[in-house]
PDB file of C-alpha atoms in Angstrom:
ATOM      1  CA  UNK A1128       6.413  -5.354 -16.608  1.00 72.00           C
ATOM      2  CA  UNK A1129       8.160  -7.960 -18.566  1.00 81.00           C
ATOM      3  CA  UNK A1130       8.471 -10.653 -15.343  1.00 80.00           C
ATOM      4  CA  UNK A1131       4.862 -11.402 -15.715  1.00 79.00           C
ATOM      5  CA  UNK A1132       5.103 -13.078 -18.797  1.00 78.00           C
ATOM      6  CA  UNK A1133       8.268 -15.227 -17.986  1.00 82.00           C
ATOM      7  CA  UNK A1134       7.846 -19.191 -18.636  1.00 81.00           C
ATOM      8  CA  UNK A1135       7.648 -18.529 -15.051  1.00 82.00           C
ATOM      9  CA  UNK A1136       5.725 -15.505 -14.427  1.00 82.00           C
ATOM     10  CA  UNK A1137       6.528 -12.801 -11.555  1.00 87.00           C
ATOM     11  CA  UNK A1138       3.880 -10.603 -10.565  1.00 93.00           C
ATOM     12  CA  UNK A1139       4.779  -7.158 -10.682  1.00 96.00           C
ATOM     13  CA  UNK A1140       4.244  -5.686  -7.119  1.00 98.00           C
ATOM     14  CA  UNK A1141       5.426  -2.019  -6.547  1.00 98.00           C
ATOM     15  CA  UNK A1142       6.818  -0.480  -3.354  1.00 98.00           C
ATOM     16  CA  UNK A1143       5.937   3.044  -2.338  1.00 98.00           C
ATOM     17  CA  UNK A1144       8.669   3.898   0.964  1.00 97.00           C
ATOM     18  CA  UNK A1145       7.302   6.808   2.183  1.00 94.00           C
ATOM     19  CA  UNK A1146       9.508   8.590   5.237  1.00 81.00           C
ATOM     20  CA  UNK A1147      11.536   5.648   6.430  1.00 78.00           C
ATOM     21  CA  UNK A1148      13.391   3.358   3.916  1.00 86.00           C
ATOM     22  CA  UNK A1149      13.949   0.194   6.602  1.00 92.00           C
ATOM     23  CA  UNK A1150      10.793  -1.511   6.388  1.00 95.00           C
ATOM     24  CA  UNK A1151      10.046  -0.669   2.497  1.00 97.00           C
ATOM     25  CA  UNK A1152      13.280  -2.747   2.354  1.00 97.00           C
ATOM     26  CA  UNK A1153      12.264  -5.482   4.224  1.00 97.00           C
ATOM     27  CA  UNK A1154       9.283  -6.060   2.299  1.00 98.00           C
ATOM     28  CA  UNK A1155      10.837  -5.891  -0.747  1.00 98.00           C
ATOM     29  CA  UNK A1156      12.987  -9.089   0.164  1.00 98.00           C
ATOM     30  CA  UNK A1157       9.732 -10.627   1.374  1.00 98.00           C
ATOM     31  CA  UNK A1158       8.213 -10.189  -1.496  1.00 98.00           C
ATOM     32  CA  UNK A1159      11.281 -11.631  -3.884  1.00 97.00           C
ATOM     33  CA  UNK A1160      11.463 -14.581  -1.543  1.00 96.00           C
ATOM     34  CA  UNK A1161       8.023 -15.356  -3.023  1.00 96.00           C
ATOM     35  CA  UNK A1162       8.821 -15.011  -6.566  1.00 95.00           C
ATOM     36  CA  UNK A1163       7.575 -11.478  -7.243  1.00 96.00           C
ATOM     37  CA  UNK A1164       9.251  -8.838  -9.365  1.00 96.00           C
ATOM     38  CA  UNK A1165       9.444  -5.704  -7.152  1.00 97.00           C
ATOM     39  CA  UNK A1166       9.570  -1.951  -8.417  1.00 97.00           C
ATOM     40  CA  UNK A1167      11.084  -0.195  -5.460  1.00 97.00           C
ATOM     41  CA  UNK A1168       9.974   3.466  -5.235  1.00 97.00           C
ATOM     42  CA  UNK A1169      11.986   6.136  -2.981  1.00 96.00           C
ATOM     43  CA  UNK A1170      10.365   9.438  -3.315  1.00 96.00           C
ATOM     44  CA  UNK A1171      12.467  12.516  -1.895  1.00 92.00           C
ATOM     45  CA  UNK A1172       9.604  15.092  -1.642  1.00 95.00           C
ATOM     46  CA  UNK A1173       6.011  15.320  -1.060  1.00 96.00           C
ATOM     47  CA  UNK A1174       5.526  16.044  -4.853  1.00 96.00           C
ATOM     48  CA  UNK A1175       7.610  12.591  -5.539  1.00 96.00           C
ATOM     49  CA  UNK A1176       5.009  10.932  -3.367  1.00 97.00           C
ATOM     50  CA  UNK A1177       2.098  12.085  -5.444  1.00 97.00           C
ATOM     51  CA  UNK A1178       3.698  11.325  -9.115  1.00 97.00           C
ATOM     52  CA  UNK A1179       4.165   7.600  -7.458  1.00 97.00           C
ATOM     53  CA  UNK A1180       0.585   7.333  -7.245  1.00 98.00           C
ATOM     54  CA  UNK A1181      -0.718   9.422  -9.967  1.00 97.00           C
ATOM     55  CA  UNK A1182       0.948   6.862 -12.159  1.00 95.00           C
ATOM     56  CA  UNK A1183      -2.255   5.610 -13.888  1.00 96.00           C
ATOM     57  CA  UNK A1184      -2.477   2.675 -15.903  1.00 95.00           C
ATOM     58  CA  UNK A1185       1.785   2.166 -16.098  1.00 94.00           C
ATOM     59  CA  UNK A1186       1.699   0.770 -12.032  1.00 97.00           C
ATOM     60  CA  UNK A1187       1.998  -2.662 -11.352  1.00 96.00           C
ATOM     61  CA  UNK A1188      -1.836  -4.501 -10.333  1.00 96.00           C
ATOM     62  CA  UNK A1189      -0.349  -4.445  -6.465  1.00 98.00           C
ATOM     63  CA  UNK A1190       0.844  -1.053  -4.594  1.00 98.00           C
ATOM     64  CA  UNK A1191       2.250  -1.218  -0.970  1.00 98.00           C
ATOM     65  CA  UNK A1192       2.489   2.368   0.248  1.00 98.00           C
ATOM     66  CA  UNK A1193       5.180   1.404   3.011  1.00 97.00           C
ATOM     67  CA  UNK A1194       5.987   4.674   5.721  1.00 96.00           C
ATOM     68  CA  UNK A1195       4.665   5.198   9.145  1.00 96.00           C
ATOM     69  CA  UNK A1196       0.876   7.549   9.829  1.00 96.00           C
ATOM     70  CA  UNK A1197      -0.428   9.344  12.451  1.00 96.00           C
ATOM     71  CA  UNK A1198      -3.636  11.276  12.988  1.00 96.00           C
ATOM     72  CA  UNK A1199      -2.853  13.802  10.093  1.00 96.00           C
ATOM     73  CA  UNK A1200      -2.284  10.958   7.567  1.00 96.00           C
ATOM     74  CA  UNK A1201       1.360   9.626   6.152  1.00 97.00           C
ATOM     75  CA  UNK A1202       3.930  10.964   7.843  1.00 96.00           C
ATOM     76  CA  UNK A1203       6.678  12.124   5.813  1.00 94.00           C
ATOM     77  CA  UNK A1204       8.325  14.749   8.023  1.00 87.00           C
ATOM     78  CA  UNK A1205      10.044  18.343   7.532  1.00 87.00           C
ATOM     79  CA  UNK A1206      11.397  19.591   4.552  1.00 91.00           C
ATOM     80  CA  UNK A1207      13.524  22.980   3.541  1.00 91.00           C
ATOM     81  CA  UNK A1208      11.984  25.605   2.251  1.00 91.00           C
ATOM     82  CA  UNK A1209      12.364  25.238  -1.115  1.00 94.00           C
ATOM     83  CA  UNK A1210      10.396  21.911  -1.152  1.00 94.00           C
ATOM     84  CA  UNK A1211       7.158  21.901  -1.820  1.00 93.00           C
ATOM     85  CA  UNK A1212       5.483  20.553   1.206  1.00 92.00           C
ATOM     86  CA  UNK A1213       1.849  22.167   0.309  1.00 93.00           C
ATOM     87  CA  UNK A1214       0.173  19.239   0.453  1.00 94.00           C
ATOM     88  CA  UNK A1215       1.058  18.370   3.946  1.00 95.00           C
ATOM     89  CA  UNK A1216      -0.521  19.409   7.667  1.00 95.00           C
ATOM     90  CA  UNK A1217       1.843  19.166  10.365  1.00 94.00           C
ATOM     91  CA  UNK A1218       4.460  17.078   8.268  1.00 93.00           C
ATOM     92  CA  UNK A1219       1.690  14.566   6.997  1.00 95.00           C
ATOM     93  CA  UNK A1220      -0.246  13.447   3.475  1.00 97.00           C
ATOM     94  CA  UNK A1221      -3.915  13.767   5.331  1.00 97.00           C
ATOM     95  CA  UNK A1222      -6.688  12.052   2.962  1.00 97.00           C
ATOM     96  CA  UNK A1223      -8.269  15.029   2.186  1.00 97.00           C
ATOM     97  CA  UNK A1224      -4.951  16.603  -0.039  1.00 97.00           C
ATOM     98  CA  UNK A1225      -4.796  13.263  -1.663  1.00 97.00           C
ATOM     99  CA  UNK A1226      -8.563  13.439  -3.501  1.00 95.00           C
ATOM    100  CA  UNK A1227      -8.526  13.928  -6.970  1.00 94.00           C
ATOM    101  CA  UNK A1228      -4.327  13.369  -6.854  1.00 96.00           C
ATOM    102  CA  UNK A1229      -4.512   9.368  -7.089  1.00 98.00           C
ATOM    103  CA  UNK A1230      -4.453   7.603 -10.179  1.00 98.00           C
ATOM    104  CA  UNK A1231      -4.641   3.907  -9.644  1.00 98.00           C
ATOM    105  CA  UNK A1232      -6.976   2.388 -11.988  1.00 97.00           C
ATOM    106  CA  UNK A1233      -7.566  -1.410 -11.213  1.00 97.00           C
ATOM    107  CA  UNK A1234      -5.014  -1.732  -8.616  1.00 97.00           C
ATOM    108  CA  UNK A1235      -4.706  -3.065  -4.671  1.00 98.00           C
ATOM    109  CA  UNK A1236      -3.316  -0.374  -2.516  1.00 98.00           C
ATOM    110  CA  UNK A1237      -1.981  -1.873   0.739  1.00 98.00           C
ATOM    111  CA  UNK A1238      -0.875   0.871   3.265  1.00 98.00           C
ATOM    112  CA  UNK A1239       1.538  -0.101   6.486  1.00 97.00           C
ATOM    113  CA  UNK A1240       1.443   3.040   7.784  1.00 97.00           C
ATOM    114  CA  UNK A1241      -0.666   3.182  11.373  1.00 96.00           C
ATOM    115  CA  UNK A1242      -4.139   4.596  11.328  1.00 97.00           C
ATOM    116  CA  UNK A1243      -5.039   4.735   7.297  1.00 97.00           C
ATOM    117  CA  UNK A1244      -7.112   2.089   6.671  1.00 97.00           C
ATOM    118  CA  UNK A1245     -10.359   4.128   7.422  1.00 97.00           C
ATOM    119  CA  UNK A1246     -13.025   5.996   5.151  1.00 97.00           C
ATOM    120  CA  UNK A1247     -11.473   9.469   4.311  1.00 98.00           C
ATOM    121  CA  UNK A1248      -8.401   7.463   2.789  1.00 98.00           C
ATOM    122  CA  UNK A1249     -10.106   4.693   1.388  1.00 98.00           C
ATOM    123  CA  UNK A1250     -12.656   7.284  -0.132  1.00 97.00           C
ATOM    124  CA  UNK A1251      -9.005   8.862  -1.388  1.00 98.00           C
ATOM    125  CA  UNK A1252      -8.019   5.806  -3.023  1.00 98.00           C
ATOM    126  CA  UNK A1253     -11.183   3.999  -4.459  1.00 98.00           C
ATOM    127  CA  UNK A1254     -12.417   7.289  -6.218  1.00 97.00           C
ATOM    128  CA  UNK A1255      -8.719   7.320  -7.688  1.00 97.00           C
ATOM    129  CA  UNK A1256      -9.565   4.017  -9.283  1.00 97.00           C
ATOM    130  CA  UNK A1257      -8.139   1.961  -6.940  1.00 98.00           C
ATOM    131  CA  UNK A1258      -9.771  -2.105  -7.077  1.00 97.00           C
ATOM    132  CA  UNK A1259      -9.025  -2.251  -3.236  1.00 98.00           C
ATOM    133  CA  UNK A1260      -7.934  -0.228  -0.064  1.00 98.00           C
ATOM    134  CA  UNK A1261      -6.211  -2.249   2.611  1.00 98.00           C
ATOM    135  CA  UNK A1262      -4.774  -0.636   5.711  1.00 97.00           C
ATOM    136  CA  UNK A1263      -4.093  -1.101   9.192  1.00 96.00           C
ATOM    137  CA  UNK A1264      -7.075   0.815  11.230  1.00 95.00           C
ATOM    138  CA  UNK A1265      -4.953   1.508  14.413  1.00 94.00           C
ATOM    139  CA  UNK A1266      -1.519   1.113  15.619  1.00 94.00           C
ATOM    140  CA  UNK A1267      -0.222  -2.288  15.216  1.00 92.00           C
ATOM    141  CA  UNK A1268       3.059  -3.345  16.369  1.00 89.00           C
ATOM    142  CA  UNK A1269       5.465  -2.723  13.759  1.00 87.00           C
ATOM    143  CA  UNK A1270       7.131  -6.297  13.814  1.00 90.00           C
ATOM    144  CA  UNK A1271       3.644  -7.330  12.889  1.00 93.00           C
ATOM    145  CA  UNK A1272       3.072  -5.764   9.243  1.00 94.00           C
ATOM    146  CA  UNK A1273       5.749  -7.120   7.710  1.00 95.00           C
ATOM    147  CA  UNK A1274       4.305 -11.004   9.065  1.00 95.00           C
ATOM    148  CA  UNK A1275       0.683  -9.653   7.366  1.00 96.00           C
ATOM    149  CA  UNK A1276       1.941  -8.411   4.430  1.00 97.00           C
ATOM    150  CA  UNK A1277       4.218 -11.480   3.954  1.00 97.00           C
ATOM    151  CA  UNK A1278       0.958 -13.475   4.864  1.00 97.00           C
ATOM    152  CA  UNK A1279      -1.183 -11.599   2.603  1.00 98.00           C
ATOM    153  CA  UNK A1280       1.225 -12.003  -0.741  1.00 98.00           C
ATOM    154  CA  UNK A1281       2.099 -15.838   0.203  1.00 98.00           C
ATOM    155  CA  UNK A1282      -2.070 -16.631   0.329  1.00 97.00           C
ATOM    156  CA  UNK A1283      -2.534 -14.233  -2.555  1.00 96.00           C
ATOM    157  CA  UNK A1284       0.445 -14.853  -4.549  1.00 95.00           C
ATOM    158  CA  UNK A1285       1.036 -18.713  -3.962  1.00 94.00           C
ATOM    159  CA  UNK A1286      -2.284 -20.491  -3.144  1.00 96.00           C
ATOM    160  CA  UNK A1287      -4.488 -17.856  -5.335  1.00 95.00           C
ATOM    161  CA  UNK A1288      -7.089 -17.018  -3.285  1.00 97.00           C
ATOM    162  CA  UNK A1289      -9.109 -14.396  -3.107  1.00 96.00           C
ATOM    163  CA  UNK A1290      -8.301 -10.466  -1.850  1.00 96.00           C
ATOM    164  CA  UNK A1291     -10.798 -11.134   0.886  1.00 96.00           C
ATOM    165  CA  UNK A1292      -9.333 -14.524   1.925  1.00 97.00           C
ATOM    166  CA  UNK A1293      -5.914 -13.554   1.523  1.00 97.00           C
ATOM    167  CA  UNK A1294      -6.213 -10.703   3.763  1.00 96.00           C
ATOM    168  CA  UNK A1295      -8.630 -12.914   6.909  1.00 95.00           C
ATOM    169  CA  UNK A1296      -5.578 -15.597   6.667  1.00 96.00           C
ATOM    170  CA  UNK A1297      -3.023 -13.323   7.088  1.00 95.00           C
ATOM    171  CA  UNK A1298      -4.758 -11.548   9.842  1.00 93.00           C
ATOM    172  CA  UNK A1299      -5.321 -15.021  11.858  1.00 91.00           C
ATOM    173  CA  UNK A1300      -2.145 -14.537  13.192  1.00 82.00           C
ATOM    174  CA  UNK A1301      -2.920 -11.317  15.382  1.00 82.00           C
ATOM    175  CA  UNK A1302      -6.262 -10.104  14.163  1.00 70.00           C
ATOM    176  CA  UNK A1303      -6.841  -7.637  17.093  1.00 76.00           C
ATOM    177  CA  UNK A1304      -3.565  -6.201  16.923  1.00 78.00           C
ATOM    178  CA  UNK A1305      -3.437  -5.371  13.342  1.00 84.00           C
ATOM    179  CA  UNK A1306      -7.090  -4.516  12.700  1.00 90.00           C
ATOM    180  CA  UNK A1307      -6.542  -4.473   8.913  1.00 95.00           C
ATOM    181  CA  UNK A1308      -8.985  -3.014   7.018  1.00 96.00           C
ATOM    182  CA  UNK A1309     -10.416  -4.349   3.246  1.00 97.00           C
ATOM    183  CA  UNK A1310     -12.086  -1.533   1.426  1.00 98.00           C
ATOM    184  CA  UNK A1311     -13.228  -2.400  -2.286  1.00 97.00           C
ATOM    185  CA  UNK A1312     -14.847  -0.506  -4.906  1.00 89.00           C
ATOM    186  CA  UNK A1313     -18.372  -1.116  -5.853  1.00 65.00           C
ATOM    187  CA  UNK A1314     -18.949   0.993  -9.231  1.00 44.00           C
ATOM    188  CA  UNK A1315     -19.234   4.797  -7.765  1.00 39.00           C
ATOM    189  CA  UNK A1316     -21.206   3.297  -4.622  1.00 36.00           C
ATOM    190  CA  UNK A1317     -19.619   3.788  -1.039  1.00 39.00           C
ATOM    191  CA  UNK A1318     -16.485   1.274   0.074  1.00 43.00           C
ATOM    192  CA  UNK A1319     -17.323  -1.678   1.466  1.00 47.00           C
ATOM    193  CA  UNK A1320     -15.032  -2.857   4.441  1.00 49.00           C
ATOM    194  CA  UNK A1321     -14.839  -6.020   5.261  1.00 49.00           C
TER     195      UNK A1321
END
């Protein structure tokens, strides 16, 4: 993306809204308050989803995968029948139909979406390529992700610390009730989580 090499640079940070469009809005203003350019993805269909992050090397370094999960995985709801909703169980993107589908070489995934920052997705994501996996591990209040992520870019972004720092700070606020979780690749080995 062009912004990054501006005599000013913005850092290229795309949005995924999966399901619900209110919050992936919210956090795109967040994120332009802090100076970064923001690709703002609305994907209609399942298939949509998975061409947002099958994207390869052309996504920006940071992905935010912004919708709502459950036990299944992402939520993303009931479609008519001529959609092609063969990737989900019970209305939802489980981990298990997103191996082999994610193409995210090098980049930082950050879900909002309730219960997906555990193994099966952040196996789904690092063997895509993905640099990191961050996710909330349970059900946080919804009023608090958009303080985290806003957290997370302002450490990351602003003071340049590191992914691991960024993501403690902007956890001190509430660290029980988000339970965020830091998964990063380690060459083919398991995650770690931090």
């Amino acid at each position: 993306m062009i912004d990054k090499y501006f005599s000013w640079p913005r850092e290229p940070v795309a949005i995924i809204a999966i399901g619900d469009t209110g919050e992936a809005l919210l956090l795109r203003a967040i994120l332009e308050s802090l100076g970064a350019a923001v690709l703002l993805h609305l994907p209609g269909t399942p298939v949509d989803v998975l061409k947002c992050l099958g994207q390869g090397e052309t996504a920006p370094e940071y992905v935010i995968l912004s919708g709502h999960g459950d036990e299944t995985g992402f939520v993303l709801g009931q479609f008519v029948e001529e959609i092609d909703t063969s990737a989900l169980v019970k209305g939802s993107l489980p981990p298990a139909n997103l191996m082999n589908r994610i193409k995210l070489p090098g980049k930082v995934v950050l879900s909002t979406a309730c219960l997906t920052g555990n193994e099966a997705f952040a196996q789904a994501f690092l063997s895509g390529g993905a640099r990191a996996y961050i996710a909330p591990a349970e059900y946080p209040d919804g009023a608090a992700i958009p303080l985290f992520v806003h957290g997370f870019f302002y450490h990351l972004l602003e003071k340049q610390v590191s992914l691991e720092e960024a993501v403690k700070l902007a956890s001190n606020f509430d660290g029980d009730e988000l339970a965020i979780a830091l998964f990063q690749g380690t060459g083919g080995k398991a995650p770690a989580r931090s």
